[in-house]
CSV table of C-alpha atoms and ligand atoms in Angstrom, one decimal:
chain,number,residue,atom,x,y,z
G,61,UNK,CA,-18.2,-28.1,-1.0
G,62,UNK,CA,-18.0,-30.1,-4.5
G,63,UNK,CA,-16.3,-27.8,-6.7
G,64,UNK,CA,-16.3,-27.8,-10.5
G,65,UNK,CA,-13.0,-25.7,-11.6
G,66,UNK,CA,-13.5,-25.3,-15.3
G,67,UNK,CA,-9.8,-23.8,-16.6
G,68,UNK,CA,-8.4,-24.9,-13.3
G,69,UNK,CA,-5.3,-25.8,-14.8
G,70,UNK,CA,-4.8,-22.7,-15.8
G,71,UNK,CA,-2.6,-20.1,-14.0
G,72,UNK,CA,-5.5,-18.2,-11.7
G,73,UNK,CA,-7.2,-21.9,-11.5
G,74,UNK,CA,-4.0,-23.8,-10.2
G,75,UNK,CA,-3.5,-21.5,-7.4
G,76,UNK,CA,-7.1,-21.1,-6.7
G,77,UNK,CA,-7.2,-25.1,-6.6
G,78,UNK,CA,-4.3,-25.8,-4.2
G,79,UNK,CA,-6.3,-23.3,-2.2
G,80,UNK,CA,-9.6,-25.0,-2.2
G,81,UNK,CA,-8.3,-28.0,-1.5
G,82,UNK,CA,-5.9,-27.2,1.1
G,83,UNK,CA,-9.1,-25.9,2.9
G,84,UNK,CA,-10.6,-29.7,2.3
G,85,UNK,CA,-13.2,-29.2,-0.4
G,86,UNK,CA,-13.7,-31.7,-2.8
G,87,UNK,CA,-11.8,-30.2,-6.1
G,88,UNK,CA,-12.8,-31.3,-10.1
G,89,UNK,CA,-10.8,-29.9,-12.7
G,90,UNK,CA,-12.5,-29.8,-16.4
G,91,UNK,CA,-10.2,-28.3,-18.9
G,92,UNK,CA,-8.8,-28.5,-22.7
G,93,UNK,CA,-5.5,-28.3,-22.1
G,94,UNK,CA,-5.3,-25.4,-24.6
G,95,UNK,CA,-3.0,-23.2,-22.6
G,96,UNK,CA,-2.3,-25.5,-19.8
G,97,UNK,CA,-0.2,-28.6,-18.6
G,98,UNK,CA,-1.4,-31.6,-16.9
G,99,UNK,CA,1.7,-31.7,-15.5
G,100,UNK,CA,-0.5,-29.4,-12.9
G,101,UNK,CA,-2.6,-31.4,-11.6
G,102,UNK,CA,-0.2,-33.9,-10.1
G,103,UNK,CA,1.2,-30.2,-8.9
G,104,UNK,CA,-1.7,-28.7,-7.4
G,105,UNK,CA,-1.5,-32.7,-5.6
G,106,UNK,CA,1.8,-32.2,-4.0
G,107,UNK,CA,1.3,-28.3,-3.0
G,108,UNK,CA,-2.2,-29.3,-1.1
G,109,UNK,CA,-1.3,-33.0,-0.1
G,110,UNK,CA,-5.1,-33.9,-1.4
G,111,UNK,CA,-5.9,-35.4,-4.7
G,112,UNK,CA,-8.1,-33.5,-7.0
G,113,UNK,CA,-9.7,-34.8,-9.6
G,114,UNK,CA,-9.3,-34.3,-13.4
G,115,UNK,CA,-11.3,-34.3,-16.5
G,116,UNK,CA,-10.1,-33.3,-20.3
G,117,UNK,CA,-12.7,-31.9,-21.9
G,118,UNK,CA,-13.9,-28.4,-23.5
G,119,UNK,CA,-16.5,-26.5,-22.0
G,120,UNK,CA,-18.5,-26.4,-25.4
G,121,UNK,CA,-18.9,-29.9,-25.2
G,122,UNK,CA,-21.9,-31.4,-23.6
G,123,UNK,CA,-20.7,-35.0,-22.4
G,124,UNK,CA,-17.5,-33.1,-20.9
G,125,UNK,CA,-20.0,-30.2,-18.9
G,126,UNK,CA,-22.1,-33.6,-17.7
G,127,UNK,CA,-19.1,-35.5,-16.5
G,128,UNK,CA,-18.1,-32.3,-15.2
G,129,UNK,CA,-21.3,-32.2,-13.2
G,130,UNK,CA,-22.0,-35.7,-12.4
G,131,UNK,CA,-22.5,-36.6,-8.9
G,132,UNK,CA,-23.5,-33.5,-7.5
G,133,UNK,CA,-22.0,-29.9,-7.7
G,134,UNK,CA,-22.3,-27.0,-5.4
G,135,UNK,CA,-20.6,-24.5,-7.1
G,136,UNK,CA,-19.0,-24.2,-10.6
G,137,UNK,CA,-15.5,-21.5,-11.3
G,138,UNK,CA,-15.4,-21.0,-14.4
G,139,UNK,CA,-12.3,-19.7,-15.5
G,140,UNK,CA,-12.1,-21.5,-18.7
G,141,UNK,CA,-11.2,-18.4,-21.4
G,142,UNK,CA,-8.8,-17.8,-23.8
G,143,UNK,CA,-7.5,-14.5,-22.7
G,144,UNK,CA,-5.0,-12.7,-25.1
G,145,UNK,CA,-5.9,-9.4,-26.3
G,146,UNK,CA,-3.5,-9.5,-29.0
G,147,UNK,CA,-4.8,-13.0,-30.5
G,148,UNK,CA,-8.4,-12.0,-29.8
G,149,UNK,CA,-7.9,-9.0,-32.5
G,150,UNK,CA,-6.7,-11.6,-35.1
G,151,UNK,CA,-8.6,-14.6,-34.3
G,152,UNK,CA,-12.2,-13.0,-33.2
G,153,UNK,CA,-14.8,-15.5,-34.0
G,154,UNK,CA,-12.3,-18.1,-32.1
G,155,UNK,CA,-12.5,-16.3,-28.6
G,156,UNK,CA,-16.7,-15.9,-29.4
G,157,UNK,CA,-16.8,-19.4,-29.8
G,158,UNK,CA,-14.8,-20.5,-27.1
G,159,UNK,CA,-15.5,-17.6,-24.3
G,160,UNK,CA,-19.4,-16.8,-25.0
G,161,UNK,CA,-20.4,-20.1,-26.4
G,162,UNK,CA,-18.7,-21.9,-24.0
G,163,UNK,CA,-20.4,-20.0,-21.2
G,164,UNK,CA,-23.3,-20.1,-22.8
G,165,UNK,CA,-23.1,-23.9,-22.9
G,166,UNK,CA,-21.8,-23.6,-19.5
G,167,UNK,CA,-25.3,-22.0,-18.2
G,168,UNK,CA,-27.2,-24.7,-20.1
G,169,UNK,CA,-25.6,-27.7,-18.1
G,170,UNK,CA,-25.8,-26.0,-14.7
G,171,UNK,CA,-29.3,-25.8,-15.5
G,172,UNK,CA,-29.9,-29.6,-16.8
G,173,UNK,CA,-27.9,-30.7,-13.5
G,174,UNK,CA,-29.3,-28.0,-11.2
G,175,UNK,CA,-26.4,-26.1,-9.7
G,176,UNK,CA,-27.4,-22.8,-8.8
G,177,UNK,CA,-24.1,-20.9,-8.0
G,178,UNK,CA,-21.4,-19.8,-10.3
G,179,UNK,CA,-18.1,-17.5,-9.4
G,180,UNK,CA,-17.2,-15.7,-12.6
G,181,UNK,CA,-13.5,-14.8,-13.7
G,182,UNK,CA,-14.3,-11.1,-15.4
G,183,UNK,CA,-11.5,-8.6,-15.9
G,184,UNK,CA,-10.8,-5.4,-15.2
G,185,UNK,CA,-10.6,-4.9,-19.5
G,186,UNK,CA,-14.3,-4.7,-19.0
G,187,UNK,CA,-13.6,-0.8,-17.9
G,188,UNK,CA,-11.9,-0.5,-21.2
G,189,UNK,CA,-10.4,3.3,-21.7
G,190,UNK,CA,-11.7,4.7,-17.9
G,191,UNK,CA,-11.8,8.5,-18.1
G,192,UNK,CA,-11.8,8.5,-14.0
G,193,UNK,CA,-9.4,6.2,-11.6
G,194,UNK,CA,-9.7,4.4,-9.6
G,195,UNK,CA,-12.6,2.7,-11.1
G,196,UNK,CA,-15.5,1.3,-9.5
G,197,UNK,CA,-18.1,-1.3,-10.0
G,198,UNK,CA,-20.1,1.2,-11.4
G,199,UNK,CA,-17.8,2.8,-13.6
G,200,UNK,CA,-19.0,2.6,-17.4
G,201,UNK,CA,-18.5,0.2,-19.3
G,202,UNK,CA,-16.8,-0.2,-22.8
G,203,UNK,CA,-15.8,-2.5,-25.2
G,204,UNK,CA,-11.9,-1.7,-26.6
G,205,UNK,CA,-11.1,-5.5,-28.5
G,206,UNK,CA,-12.4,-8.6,-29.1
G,207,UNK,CA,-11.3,-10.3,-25.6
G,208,UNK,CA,-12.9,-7.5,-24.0
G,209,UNK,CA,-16.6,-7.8,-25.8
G,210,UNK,CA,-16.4,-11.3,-25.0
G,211,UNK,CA,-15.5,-10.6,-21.5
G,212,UNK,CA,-18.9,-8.2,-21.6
G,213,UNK,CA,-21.3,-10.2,-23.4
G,214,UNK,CA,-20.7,-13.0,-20.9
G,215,UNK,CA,-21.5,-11.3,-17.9
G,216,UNK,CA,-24.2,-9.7,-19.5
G,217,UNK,CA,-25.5,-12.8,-20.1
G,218,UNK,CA,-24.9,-14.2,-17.0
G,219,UNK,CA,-26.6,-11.2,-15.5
G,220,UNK,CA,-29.9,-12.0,-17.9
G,221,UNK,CA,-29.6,-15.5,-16.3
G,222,UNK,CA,-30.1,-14.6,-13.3
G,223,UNK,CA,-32.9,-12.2,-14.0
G,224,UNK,CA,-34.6,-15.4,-15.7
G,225,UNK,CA,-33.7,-18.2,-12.6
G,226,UNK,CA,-34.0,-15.5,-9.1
G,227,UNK,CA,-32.5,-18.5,-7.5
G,228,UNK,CA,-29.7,-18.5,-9.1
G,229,UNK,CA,-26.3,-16.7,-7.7
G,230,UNK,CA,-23.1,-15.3,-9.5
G,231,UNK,CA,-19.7,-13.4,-9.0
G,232,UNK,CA,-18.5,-11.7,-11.8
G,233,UNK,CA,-15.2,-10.9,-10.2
G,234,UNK,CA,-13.0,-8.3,-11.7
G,235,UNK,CA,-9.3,-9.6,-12.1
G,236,UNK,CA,-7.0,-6.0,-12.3
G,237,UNK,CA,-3.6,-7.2,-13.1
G,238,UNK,CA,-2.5,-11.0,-12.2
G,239,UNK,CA,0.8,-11.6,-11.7
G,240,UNK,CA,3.3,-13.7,-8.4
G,241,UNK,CA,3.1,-17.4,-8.7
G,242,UNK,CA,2.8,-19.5,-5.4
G,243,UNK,CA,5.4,-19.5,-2.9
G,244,UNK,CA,6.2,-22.7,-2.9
G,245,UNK,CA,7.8,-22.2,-6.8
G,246,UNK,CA,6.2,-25.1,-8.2
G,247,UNK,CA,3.2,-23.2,-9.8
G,248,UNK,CA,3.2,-20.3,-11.8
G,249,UNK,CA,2.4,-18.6,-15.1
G,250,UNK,CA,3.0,-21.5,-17.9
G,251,UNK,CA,1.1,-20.1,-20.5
G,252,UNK,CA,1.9,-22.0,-24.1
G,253,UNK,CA,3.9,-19.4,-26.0
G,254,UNK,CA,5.5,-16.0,-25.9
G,255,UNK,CA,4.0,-14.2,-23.2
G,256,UNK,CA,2.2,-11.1,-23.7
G,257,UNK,CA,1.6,-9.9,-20.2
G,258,UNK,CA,4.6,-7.3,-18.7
G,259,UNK,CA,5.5,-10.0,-15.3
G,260,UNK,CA,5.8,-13.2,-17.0
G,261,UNK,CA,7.9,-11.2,-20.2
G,262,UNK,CA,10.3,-9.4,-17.8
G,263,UNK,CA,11.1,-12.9,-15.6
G,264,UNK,CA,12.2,-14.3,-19.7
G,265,UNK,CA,14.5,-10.7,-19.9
G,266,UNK,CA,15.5,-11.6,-16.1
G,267,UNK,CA,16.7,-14.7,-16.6
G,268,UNK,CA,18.3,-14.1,-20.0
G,269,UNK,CA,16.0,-15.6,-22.0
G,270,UNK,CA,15.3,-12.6,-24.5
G,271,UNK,CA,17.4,-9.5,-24.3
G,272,UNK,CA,15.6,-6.7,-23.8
G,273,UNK,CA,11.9,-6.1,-22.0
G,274,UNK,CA,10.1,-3.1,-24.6
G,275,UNK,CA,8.6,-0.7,-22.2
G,276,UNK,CA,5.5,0.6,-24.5
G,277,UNK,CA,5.3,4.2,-24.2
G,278,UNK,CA,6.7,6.5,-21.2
G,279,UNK,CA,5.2,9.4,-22.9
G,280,UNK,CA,1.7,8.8,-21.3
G,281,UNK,CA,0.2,11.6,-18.2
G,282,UNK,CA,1.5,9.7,-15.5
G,283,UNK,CA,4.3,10.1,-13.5
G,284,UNK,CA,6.9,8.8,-15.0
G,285,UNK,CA,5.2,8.2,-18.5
G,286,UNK,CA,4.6,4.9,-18.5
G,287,UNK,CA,1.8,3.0,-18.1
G,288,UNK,CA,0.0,2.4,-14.8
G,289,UNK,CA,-1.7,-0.8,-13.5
G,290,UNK,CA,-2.9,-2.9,-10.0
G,291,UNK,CA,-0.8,-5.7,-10.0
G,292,UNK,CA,-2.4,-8.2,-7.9
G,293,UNK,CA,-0.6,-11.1,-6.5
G,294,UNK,CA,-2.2,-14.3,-7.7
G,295,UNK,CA,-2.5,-15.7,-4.0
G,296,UNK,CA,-4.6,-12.8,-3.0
G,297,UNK,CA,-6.7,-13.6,-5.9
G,298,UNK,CA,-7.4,-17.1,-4.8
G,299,UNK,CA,-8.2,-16.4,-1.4
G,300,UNK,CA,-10.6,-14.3,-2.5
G,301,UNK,CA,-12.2,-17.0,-4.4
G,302,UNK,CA,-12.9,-19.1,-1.1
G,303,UNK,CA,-14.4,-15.9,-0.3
G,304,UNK,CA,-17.0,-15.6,-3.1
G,305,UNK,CA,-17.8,-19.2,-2.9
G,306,UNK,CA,-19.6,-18.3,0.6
G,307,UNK,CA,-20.8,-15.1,-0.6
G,308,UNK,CA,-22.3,-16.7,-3.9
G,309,UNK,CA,-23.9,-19.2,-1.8
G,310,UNK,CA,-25.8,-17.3,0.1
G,311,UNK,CA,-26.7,-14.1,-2.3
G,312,UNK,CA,-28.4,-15.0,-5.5
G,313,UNK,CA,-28.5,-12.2,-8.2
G,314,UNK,CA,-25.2,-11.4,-10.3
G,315,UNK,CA,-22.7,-9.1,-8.4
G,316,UNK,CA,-19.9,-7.3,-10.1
G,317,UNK,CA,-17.1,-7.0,-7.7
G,318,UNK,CA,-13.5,-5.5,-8.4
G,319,UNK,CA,-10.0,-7.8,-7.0
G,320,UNK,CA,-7.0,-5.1,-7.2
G,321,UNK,CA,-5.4,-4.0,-4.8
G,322,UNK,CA,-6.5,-0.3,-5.1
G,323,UNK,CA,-2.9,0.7,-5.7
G,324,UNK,CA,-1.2,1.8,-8.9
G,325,UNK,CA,2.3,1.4,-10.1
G,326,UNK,CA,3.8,2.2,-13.7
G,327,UNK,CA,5.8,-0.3,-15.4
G,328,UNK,CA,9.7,1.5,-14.6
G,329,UNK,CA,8.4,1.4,-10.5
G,330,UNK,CA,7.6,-2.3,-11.7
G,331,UNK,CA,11.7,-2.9,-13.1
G,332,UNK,CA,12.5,-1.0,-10.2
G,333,UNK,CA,11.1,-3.1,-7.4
G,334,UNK,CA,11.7,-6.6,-9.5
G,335,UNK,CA,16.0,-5.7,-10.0
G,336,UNK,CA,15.9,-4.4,-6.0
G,337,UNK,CA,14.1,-7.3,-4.5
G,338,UNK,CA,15.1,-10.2,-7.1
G,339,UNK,CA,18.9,-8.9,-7.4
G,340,UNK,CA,18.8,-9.4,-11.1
G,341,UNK,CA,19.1,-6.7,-14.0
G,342,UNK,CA,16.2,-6.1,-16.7
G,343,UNK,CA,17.3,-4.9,-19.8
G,344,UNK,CA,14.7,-2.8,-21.1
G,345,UNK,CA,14.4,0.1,-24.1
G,346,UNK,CA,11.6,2.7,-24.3
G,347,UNK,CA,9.2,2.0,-27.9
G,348,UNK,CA,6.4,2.7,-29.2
G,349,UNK,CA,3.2,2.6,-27.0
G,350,UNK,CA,1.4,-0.2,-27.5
G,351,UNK,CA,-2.3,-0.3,-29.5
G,352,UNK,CA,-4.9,-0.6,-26.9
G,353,UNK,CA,-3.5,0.7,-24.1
G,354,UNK,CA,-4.6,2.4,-21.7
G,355,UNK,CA,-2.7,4.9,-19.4
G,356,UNK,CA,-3.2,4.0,-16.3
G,357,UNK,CA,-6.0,1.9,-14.3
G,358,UNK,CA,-6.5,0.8,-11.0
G,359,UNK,CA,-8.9,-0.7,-8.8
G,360,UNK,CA,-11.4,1.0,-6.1
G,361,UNK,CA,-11.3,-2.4,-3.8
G,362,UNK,CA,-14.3,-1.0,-1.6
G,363,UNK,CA,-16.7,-3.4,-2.6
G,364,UNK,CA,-14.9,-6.7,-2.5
G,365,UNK,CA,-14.1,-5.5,1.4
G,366,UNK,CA,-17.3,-4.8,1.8
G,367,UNK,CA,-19.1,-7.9,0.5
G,368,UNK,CA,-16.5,-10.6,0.8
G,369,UNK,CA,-14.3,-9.6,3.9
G,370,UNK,CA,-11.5,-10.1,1.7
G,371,UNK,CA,-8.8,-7.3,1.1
G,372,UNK,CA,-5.3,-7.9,-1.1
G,373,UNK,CA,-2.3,-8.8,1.6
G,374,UNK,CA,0.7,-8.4,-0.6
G,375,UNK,CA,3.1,-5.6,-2.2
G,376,UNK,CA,4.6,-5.4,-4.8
G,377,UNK,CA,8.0,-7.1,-3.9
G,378,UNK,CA,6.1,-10.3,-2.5
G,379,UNK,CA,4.6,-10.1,-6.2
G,380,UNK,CA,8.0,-10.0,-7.4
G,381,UNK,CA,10.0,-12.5,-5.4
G,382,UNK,CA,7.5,-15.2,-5.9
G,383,UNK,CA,7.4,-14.8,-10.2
G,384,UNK,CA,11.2,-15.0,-10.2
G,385,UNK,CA,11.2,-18.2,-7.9
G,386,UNK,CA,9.0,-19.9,-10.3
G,387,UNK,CA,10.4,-18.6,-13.4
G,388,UNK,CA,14.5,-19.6,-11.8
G,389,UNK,CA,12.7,-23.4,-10.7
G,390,UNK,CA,10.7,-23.9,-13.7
G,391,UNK,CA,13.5,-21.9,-16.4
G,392,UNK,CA,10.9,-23.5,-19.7
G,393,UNK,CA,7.7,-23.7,-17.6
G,394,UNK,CA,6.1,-26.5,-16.9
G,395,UNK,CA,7.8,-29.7,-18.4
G,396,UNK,CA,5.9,-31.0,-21.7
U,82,NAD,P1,-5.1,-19.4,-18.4
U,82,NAD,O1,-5.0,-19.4,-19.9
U,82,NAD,O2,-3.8,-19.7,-17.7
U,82,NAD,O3,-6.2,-20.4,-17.9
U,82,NAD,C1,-7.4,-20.6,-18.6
U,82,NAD,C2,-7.6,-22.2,-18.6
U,82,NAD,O4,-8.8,-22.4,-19.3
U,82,NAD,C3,-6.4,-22.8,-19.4
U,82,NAD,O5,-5.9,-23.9,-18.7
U,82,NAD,C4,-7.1,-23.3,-20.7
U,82,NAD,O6,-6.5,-24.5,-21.2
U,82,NAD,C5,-8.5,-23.5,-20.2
U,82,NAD,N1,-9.5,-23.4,-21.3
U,82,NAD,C6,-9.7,-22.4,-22.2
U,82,NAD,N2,-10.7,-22.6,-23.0
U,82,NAD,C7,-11.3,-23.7,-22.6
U,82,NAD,C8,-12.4,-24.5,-23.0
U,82,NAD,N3,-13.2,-24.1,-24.0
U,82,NAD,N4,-12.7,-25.6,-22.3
U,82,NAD,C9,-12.0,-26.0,-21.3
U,82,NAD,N5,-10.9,-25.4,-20.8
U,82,NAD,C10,-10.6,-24.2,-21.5
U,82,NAD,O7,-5.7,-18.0,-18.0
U,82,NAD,P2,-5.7,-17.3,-16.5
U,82,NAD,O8,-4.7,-16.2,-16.5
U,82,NAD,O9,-5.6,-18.3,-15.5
U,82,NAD,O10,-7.1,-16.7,-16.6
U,82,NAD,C11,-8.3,-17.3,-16.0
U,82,NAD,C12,-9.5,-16.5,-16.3
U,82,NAD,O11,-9.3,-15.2,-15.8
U,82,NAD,C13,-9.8,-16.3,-17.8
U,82,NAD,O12,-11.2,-16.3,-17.9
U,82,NAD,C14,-9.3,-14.9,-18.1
U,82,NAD,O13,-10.0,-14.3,-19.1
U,82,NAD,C15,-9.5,-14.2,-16.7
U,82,NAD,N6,-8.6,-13.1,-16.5
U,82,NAD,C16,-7.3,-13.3,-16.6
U,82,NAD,C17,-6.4,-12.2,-16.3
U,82,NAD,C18,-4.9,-12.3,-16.4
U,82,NAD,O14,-4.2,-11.4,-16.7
U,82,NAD,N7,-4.3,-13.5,-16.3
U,82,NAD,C19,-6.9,-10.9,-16.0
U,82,NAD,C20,-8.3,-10.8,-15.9
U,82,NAD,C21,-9.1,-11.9,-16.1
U,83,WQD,C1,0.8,-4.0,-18.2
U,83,WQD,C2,1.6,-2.7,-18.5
U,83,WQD,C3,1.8,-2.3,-20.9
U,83,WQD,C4,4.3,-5.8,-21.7
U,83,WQD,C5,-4.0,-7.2,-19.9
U,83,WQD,C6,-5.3,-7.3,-20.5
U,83,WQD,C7,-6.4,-7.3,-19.4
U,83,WQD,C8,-6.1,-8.4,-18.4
U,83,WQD,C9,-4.7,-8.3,-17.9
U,83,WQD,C10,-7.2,-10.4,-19.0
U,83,WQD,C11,1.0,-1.9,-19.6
U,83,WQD,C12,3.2,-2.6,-20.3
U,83,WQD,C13,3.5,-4.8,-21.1
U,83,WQD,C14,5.5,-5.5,-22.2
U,83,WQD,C15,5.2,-3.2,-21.4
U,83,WQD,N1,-6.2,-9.7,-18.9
U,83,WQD,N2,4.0,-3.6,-21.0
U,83,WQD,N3,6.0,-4.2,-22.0
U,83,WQD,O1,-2.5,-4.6,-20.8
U,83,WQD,O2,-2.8,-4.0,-18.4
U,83,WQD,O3,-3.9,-6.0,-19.3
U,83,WQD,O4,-3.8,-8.3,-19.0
U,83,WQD,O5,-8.3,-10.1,-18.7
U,83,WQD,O6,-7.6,-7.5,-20.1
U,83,WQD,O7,-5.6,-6.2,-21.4
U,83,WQD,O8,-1.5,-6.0,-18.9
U,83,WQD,O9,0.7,-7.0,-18.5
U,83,WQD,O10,0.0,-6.7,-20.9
U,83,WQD,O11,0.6,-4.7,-19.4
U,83,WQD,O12,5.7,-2.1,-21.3
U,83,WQD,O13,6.3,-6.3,-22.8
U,83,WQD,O14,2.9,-3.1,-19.0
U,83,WQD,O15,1.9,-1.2,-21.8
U,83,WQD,O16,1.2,-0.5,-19.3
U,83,WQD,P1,-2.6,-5.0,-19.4
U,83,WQD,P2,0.0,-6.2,-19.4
């Protein structure tokens, strides 16, 4: 298939790319460059042995979306987002403007260049505060900060899309908890900045780079306090990518589907497993619980069984082993 990867620079894009293209499909990058290097590209190259193609440009832009989807597309990723939680609360109207109208500009081109299929990165935020784990597809759902509504409102309006063109087919795939970087160490989390995320902070506390990790909260109802989450290694994530791409293909209609694991762990089992299986300390002092966060959440992984054939394949201290081999190769991320 021709593939457009919009935010496949990015650190679920990268490892989705090597994957596509390892598999032969023909791969086009579009993306800003906002929280990525190009430096991946000649990456994603090496790790698949096939060239993929690359375009700068921002989804909001018109003349980017048509080089984008010159030639002939089959199906369009689009994980082009900006996706803190933290920045989303002080910069709101940024994240509308980049996540909705870009989508939203998104839809308008696929339209204009007729390319009925789109996979969808959603997020598991979408869930917001669940009242019942684990959660599934059709849990309720709520809106609990800026990245989150954004998160809604586009596959809402993806949804309404598809109501509006029957042919038209989408995955709004669920992302629980990302974390793992490829085996091969030269791809990984590289976002641009202090991470926010718990995997990507600890590997900086692991490898001395700040002192201590902040464990926020362990006085929440789970078993040991802390908080509880599906960490999904970010392989398993792009496999199940190829997977949707058939799926899409052949199902028109919007379908939410969840990509966990279906398997909780709190953030000291987390430390745990990472200092056992990496052999390195973490530093890390109980604070305050964070604002916004939930006490645990985890995936029911029925559906993406079900629909895609495709089910998580690694644990924990895969996860694990695989962030510190990128974050011990690549000690500043990717080189500027
Ligand atoms: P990332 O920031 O590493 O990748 C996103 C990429 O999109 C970046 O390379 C960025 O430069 C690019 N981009 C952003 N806005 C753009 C625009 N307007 N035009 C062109 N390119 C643009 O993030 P990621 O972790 O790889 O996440 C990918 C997608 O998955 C996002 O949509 C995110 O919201 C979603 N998601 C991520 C997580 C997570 O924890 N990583 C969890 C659930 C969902
Ligand atoms: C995980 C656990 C923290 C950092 C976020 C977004 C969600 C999705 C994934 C995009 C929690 C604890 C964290 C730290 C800690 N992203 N923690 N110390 O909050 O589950 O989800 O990323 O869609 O939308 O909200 O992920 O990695 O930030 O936190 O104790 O320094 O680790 O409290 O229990 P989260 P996270």
């Amino acid at each position: 298939m021709r593939i457009l990867v919009c935010g496949g620079t990015g650190y679920i894009g990268s490892h989705t790319s090597v994957v596509l293209a390892q598999m032969g499909h023909e791969v086009r990058i579009l993306d800003n460059l906002s929280n990525s290097s190009p430096v991946v590209v000649e990456r994603i190259g090496l790790i698949s042995g096939r060239r993929v193609e690359f375009i700068k440009g921002d989804i909001r832009d018109r003349h980017s979306l048509a080089d984008g989807l010159a030639g002939g597309v089959d199906v369009v990723i689009h994980f082009a987002a900006l996706k803190s939680v933290a920045d989303s609360c002080a910069r709101p109207l940024e994240y509308f403007d980049n996540n909705i109208s870009g989508t939203i500009n998104l839809l308008q081109a696929m339209t204009a260049a007729g390319v009925r299929h789109l996979v969808f990165s959603s997020s598991a935020t979408v869930y917001g505060n669940a009242k019942q784990v684990p959660v599934t597809e059709e849990s309720p759902l709520q809106v609990v900060n800026p990245y989150g509504r954004t998160k809604l409102v586009m596959e809402d309006l993806i949804r309404d899309y598809c109501v509006s063109h029957p042919e038209f087919g989408a995955t709004l795939l669920r992302y629980f908890n990302p974390v793992g970087a490829h085996p091969s160490g030269q791809i990984g989390e590289g976002p641009i900045g202090t991470p926010g995320n718990l995997m990507p902070y600890l590997t900086l506390v692991a490898a001395g780079k700040r002192p201590f990790l902040q464990v926020f909260g362990n006085d929440y109802p789970t078993p040991d306090g802390t908080g509880v989450r599906d960490y999904i290694h970010v392989m398993d994530l792009a496999e199940a990518h190829v997977s949707a791409l058939s799926y899409v293909s052949r199902n028109p209609g919007a379908t939410p589907i969840n990509l966990g694991t279906g398997r909780g762990y709190s953030v000291l089992e987390l430390i745990q497993t990472f200092e056992r299986i990496c052999g390195v300390e973490v530093p890390y002092r109980i604070v305050e619980r964070r604002a916004g966060d939930v006490a645990a959440l985890w995936a029911d992984a029925t559906k993406a069984q079900e629909l895609l054939g495709w089910r998580a394949r690694f644990d924990l201290e895969k996860m694990c082993e695989d962030a510190w081999r990128w974050q011990v190769g690549n000690p500043d991320g990717y080189p500027t």
